[in-house]
mmCIF file with all atom_site columns, C-alpha atoms in Angstrom:
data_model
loop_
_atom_site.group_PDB
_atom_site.id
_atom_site.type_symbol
_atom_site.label_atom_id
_atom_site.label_alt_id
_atom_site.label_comp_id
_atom_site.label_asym_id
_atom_site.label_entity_id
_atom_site.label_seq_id
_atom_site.pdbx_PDB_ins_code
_atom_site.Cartn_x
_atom_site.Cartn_y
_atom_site.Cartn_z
_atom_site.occupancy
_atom_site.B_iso_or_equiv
_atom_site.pdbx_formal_charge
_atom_site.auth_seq_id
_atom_site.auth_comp_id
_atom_site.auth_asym_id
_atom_site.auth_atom_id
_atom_site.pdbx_PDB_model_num
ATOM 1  C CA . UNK A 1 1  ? -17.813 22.061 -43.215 1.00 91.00 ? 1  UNK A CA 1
ATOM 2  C CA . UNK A 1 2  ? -17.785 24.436 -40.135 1.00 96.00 ? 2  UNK A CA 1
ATOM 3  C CA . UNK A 1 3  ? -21.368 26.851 -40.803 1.00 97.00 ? 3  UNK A CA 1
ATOM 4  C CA . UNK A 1 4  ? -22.944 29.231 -38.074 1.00 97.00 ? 4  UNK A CA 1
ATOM 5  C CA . UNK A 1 5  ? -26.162 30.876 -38.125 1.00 96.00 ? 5  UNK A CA 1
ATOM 6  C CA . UNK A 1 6  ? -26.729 34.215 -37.563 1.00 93.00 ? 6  UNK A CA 1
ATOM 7  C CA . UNK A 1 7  ? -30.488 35.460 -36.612 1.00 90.00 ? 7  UNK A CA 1
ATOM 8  C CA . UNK A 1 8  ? -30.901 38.981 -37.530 1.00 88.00 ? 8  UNK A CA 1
ATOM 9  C CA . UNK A 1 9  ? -34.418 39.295 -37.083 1.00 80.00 ? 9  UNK A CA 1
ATOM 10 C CA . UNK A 1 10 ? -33.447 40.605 -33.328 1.00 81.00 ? 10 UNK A CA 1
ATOM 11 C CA . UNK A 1 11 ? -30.498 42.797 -33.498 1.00 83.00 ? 11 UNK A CA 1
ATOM 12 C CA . UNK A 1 12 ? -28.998 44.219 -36.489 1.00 86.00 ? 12 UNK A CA 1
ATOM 13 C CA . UNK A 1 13 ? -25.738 45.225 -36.909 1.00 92.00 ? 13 UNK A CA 1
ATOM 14 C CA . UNK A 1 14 ? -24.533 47.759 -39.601 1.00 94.00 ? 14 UNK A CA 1
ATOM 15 C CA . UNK A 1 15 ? -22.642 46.806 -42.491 1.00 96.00 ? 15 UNK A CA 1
ATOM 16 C CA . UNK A 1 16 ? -19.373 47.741 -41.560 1.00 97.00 ? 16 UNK A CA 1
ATOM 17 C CA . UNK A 1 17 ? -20.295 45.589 -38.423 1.00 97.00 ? 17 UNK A CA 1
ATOM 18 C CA . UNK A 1 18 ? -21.048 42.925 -40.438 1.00 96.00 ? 18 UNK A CA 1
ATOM 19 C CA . UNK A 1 19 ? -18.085 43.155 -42.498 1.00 98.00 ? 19 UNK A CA 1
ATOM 20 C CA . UNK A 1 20 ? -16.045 42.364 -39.584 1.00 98.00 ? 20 UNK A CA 1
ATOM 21 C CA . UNK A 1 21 ? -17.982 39.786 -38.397 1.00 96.00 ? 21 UNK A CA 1
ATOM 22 C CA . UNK A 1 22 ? -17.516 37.925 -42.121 1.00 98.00 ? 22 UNK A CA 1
ATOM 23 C CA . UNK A 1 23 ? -13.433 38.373 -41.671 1.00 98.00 ? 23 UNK A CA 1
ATOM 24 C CA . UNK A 1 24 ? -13.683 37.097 -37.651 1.00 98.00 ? 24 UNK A CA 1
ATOM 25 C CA . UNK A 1 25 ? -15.799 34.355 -38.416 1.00 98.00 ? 25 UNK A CA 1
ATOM 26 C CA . UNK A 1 26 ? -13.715 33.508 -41.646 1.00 98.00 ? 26 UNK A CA 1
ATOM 27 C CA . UNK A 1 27 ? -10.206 33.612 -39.508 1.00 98.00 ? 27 UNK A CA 1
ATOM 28 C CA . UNK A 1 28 ? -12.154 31.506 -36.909 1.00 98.00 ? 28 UNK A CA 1
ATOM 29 C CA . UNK A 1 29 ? -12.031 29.014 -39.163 1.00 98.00 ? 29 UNK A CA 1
ATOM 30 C CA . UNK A 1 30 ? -16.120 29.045 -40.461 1.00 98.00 ? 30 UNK A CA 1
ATOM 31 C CA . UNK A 1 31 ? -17.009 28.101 -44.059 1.00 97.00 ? 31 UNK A CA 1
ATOM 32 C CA . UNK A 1 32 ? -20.069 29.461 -44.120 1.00 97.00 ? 32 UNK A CA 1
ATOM 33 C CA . UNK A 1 33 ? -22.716 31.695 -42.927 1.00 97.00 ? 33 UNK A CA 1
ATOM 34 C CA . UNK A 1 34 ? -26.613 30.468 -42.424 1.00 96.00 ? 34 UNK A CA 1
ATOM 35 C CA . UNK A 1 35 ? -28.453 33.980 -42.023 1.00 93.00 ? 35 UNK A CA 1
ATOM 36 C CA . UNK A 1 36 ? -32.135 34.447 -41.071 1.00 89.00 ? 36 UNK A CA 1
ATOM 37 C CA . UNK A 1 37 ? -33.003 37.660 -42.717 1.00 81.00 ? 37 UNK A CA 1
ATOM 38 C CA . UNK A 1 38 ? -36.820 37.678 -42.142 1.00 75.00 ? 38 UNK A CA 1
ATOM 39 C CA . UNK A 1 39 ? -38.098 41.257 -42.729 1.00 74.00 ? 39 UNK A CA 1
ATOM 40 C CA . UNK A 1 40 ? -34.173 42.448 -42.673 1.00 77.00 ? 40 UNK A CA 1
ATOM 41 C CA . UNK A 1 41 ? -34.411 42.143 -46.710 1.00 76.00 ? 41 UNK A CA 1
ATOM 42 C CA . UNK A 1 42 ? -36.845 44.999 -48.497 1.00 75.00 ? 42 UNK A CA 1
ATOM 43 C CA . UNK A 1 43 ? -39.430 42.284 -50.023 1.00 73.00 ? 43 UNK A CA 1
ATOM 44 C CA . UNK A 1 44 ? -40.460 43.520 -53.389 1.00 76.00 ? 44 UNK A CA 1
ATOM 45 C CA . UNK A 1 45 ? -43.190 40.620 -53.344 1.00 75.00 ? 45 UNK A CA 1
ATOM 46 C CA . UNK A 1 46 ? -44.121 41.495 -49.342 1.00 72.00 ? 46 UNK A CA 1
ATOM 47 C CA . UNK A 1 47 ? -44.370 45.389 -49.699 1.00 73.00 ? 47 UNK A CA 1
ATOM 48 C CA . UNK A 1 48 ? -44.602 47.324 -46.193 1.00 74.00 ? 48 UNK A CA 1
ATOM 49 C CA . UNK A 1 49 ? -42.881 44.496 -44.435 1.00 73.00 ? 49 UNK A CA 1
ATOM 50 C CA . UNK A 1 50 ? -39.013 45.677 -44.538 1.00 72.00 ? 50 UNK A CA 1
ATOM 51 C CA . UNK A 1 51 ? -37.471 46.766 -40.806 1.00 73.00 ? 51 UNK A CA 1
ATOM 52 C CA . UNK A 1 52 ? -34.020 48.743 -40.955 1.00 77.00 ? 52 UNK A CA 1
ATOM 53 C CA . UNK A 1 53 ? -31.438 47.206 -41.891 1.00 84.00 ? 53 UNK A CA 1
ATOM 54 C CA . UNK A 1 54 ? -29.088 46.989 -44.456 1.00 88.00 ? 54 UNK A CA 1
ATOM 55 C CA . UNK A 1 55 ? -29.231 48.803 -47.995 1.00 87.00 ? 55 UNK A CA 1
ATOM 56 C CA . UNK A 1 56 ? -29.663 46.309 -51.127 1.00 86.00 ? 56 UNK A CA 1
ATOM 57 C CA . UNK A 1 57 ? -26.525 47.297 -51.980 1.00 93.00 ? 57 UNK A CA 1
ATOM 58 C CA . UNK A 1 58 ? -24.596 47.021 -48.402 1.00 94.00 ? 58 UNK A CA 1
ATOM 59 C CA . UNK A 1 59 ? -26.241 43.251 -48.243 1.00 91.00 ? 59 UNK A CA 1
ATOM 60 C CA . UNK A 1 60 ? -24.090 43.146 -51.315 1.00 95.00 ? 60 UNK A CA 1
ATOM 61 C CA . UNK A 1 61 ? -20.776 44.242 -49.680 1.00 97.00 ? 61 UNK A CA 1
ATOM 62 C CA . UNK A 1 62 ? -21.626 41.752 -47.323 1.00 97.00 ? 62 UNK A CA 1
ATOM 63 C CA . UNK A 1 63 ? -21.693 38.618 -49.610 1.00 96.00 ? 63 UNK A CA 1
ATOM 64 C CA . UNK A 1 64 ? -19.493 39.537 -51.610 1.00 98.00 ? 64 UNK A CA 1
ATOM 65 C CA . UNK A 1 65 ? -16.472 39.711 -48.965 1.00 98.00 ? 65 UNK A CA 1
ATOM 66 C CA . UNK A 1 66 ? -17.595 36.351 -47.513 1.00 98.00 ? 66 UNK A CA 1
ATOM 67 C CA . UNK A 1 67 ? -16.791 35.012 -51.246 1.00 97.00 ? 67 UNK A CA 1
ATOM 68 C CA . UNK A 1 68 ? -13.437 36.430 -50.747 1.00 98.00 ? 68 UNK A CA 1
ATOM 69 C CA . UNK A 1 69 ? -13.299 35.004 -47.569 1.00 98.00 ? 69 UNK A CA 1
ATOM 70 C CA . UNK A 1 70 ? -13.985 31.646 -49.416 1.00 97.00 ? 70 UNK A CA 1
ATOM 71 C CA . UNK A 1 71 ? -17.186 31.260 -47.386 1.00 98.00 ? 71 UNK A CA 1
ATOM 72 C CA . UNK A 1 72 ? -20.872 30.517 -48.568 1.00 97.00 ? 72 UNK A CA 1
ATOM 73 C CA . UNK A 1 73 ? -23.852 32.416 -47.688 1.00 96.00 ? 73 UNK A CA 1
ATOM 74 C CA . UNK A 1 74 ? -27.154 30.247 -47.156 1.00 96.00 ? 74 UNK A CA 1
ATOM 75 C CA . UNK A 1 75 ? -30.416 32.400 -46.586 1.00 90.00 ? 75 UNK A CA 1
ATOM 76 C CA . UNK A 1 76 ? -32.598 30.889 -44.305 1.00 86.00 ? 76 UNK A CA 1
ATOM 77 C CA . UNK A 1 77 ? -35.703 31.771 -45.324 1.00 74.00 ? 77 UNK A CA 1
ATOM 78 C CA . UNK A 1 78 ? -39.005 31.006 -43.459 1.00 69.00 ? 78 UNK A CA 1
ATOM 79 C CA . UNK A 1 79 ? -41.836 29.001 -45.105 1.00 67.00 ? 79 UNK A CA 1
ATOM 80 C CA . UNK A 1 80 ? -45.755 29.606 -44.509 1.00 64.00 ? 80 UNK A CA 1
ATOM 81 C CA . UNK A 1 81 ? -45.558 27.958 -40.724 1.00 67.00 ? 81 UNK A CA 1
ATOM 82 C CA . UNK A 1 82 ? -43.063 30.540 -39.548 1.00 71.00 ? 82 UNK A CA 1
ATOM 83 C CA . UNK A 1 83 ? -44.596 33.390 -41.024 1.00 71.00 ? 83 UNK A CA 1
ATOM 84 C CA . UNK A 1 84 ? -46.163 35.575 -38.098 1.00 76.00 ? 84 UNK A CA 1
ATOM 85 C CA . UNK A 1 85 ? -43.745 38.481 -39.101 1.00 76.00 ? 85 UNK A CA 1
ATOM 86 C CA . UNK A 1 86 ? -46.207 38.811 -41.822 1.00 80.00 ? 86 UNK A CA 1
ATOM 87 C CA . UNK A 1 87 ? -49.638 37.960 -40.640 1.00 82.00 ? 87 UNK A CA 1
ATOM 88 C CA . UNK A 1 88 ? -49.211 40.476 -37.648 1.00 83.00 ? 88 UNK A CA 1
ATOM 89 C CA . UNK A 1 89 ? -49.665 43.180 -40.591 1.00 84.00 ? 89 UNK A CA 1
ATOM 90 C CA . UNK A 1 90 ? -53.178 44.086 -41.271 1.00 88.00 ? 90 UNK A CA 1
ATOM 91 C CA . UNK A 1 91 ? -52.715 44.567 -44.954 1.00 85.00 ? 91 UNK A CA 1
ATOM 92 C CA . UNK A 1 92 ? -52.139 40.592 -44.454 1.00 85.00 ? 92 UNK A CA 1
ATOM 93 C CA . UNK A 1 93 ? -54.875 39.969 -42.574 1.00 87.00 ? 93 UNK A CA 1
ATOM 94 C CA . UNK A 1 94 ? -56.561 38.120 -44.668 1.00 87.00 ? 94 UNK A CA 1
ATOM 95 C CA . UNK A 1 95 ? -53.890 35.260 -45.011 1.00 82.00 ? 95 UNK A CA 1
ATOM 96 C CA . UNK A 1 96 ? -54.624 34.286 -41.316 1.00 81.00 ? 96 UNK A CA 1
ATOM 97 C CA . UNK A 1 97 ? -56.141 31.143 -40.344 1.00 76.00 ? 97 UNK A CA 1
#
């Protein structure tokens, strides 16, 4: 399997962007796509946390053509040590060490 790993927390592209990355990295032969979404995804369960990016539905145009594609998506989504995206928010102050 041939995967590559896209960090978004930095720059995001927009969805038709990211469209045509999914068909370039498909015809460069990838199988699938490891993305780091971080605060790119509106967190129902993190509220006030979300940075532009991509509508709920767009994300969906997204994974759905790498399924055509043939390709996987894995989310890559960061556990308690890798969460100062979070903690830098006052309203989570309180989950600081």
């Amino acid at each position: 399997m041939n995967w590559i790993h896209l960090d978004l927390k930095g720059m995001m592209p927009g969805v038709e962007a990211m469209l045509r990355w999914i068909d370039w990295l498909a015809a460069a032969g990838f199988d699938g796509v490891v993305m780091e979404y971080e605060d790119r995804l509106p967190w129902r369960v993190l509220p006030g946390l979300y940075r532009e990016a991509l509508t709920p539905e767009e994300w969906q145009r997204v994974w759905a053509r790498a399924r055509e594609r043939g390709m996987q998506i894995a989310p890559l989504m960061q556990t308690q040590g890798h969460l100062e995206w979070v903690l830098m928010h006052d309203e989570y102050a309180h989950l600081r060490e």
